[in-house]
mmCIF file of C-alpha atoms in Angstrom:
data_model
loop_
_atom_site.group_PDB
_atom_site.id
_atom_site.type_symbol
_atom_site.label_atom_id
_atom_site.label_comp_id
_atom_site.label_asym_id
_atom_site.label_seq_id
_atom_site.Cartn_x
_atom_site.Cartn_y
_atom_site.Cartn_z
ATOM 1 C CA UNK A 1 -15.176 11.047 -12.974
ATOM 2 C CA UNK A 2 -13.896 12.695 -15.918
ATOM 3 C CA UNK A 3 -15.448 13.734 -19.269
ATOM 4 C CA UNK A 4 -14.180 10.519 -21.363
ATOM 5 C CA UNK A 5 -14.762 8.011 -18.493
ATOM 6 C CA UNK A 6 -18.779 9.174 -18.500
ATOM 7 C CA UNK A 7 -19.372 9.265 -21.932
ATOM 8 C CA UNK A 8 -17.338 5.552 -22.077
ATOM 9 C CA UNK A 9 -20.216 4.744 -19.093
ATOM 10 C CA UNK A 10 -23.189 5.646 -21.093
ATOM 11 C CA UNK A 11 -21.648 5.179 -25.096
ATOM 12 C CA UNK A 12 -21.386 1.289 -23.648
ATOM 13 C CA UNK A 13 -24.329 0.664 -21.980
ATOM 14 C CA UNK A 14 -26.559 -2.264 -22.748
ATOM 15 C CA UNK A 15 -30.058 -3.016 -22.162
ATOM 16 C CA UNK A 16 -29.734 -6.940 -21.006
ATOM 17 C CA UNK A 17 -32.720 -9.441 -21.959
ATOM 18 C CA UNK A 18 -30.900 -11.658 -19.056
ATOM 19 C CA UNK A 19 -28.519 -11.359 -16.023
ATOM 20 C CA UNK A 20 -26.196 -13.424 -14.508
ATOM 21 C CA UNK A 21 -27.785 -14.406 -11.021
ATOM 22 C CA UNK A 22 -24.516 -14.845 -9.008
ATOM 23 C CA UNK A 23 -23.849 -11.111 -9.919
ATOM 24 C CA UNK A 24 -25.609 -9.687 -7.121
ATOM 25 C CA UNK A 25 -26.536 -5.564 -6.588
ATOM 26 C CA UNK A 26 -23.382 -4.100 -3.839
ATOM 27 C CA UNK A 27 -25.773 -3.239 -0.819
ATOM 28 C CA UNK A 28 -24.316 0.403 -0.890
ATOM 29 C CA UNK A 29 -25.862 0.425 -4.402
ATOM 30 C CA UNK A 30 -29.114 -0.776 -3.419
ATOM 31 C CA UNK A 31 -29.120 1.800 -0.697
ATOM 32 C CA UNK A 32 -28.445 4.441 -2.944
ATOM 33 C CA UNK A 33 -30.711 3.463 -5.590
ATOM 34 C CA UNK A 34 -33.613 3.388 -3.136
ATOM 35 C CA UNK A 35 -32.672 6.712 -1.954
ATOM 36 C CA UNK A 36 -32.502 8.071 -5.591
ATOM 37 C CA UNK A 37 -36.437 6.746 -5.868
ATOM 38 C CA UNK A 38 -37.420 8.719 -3.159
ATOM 39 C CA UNK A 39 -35.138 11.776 -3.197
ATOM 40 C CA UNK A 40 -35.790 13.091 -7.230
ATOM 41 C CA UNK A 41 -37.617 15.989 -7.287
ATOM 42 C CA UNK A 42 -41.176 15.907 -8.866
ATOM 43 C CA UNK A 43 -44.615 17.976 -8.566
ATOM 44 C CA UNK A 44 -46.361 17.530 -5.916
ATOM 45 C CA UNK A 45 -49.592 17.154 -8.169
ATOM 46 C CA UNK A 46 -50.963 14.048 -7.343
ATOM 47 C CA UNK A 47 -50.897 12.901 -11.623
ATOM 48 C CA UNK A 48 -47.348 12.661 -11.076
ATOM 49 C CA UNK A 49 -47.507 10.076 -8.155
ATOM 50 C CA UNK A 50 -46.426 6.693 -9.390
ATOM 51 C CA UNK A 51 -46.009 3.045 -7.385
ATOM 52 C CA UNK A 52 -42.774 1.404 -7.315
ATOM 53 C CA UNK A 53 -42.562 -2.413 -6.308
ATOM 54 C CA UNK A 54 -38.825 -3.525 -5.072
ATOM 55 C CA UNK A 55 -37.870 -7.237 -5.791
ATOM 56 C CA UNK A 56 -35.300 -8.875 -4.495
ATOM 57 C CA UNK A 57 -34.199 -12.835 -4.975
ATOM 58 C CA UNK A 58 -36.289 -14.041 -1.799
ATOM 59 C CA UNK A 59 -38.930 -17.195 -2.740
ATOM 60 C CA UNK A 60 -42.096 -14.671 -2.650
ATOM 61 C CA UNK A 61 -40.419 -11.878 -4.888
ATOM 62 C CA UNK A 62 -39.370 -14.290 -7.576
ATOM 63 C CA UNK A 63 -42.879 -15.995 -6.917
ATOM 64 C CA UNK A 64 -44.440 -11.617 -7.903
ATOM 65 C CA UNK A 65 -41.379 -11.756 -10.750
ATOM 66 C CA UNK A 66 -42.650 -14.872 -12.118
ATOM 67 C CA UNK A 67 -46.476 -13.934 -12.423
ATOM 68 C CA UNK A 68 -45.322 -10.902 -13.774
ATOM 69 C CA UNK A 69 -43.675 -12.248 -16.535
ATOM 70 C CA UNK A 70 -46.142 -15.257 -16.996
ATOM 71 C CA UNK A 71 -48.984 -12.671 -17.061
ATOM 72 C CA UNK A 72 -47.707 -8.872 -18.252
ATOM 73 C CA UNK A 73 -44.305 -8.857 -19.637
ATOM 74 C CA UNK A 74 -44.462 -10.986 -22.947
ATOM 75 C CA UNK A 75 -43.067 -9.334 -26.277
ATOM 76 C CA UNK A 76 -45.798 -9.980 -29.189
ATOM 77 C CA UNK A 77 -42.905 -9.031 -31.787
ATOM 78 C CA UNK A 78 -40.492 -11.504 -30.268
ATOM 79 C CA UNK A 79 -42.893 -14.037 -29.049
ATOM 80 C CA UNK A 80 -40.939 -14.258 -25.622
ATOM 81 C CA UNK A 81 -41.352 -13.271 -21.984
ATOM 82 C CA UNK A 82 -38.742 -10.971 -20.904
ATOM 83 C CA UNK A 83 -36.744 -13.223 -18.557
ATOM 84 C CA UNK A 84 -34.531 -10.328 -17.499
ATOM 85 C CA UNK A 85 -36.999 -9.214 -15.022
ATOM 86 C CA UNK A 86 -36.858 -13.049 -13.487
ATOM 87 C CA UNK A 87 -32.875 -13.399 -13.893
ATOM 88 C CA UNK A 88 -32.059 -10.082 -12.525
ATOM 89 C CA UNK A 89 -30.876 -9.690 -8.980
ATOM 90 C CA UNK A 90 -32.624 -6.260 -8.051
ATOM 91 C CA UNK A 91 -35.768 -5.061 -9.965
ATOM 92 C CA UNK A 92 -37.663 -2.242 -9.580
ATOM 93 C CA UNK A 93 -41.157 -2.774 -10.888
ATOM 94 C CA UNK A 94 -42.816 1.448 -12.069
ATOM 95 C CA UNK A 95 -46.235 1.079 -12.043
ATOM 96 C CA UNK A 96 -48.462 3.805 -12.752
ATOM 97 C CA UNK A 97 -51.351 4.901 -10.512
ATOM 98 C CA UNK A 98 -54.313 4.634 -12.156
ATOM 99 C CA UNK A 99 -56.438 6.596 -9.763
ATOM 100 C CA UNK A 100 -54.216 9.739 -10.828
ATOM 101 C CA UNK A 101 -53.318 8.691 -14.286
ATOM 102 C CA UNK A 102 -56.485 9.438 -15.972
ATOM 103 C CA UNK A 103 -55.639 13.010 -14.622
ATOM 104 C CA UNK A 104 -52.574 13.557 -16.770
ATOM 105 C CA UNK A 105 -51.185 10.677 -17.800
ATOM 106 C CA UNK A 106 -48.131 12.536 -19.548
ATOM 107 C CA UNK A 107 -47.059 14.438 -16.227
ATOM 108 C CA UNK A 108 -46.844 10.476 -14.884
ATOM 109 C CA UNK A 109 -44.648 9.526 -17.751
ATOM 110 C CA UNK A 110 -42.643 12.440 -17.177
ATOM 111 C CA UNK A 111 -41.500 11.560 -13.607
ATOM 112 C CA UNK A 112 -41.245 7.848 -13.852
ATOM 113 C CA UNK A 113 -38.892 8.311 -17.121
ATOM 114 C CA UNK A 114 -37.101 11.173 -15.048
ATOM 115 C CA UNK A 115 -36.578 8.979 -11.868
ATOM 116 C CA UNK A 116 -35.420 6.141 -14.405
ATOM 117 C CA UNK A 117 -32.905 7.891 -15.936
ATOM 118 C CA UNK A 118 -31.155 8.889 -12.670
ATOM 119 C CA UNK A 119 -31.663 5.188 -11.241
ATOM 120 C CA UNK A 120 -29.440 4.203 -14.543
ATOM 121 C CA UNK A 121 -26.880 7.237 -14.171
ATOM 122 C CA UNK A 122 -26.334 5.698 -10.378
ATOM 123 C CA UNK A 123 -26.278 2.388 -11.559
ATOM 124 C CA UNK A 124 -23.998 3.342 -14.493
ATOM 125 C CA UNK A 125 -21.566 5.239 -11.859
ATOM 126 C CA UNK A 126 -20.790 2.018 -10.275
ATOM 127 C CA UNK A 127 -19.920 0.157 -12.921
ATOM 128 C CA UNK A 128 -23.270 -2.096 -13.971
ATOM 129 C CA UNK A 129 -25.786 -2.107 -16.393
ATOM 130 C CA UNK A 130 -29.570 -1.664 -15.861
ATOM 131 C CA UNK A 131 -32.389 -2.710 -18.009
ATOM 132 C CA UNK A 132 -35.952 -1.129 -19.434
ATOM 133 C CA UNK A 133 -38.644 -3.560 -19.471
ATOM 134 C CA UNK A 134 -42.072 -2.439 -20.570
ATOM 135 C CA UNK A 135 -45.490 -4.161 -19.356
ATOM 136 C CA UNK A 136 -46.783 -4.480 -23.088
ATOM 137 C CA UNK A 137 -50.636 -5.779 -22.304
ATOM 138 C CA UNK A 138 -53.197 -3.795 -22.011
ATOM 139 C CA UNK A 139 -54.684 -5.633 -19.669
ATOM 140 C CA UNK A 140 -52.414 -4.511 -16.777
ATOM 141 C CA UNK A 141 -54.049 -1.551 -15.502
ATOM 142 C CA UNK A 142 -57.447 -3.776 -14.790
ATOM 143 C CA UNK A 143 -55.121 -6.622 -13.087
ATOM 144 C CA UNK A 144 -53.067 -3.817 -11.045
ATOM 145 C CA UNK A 145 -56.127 -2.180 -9.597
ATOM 146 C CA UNK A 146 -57.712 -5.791 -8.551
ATOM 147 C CA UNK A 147 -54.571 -6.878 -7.576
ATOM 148 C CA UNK A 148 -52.245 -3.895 -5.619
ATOM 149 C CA UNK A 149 -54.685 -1.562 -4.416
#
């Protein structure tokens, strides 16, 4: 890859509210992004430790996608519910631990934003986009320990 081709890949990157659902993730990607997820490096101080929740397109992951955007992923500013996590043929849902978190929340942070970013470099490398998404109510930390622990 030269210079100009990876600064073309990340100048003209978007962040995509919604995704065309017959565009579907190459399977060497997905490999390779899973890998990425487990292979950057982080402290092994247990505040880093985060919980990562794949998604496919099968009837029970769009059944978690669509409770998840029903119930945590609704923009107050824009009055919608980010449909890009429904419409999107691969998501990876970062949620922090929150046994650890009260630790050092920022050290958490850290390593979920620096697994992130090389998730989108990967993802970028190949020729697609990938998209942020941020769980904006508060009330997700209570829901997650009730419901994934």
């Amino acid at each position: 890859m030269t210079t100009d081709n990876f600064l073309d890949l990340w100048s003209n990157r978007r962040n995509y509210k919604r995704f065309d659902p017959t565009q579907l993730v190459p399977s060497d990607l997905e490999t390779k992004l899973d890998c990425v997820w487990d292979s950057v490096p982080m402290q092994s101080q247990p505040s880093a430790y985060f919980k990562i929740l794949k998604l496919g397109t099968s009837d029970i992951d769009m059944r978690i996608r669509e409770h998840l955007v029903k119930t945590f992923y609704y923009n107050e500013t824009t009055e919608i519910h980010e449909v890009g996590i429904l419409t999107a043929p691969l998501t990876y849902v970062i949620m922090d631990d929150p046994d650890q978190n009260s630790q050092n929340p920022k050290s958490q942070s850290f390593h979920i934003g620096l697994h992130a970013g090389a998730v989108l470099a990967e993802t970028l490398r190949y020729g697609y986009d990938c998209s942020f998404f941020e769980c904006s109510v508060d009330e997700w930390k209570d829901e997650h320990k009730k419901q994934y622990h």
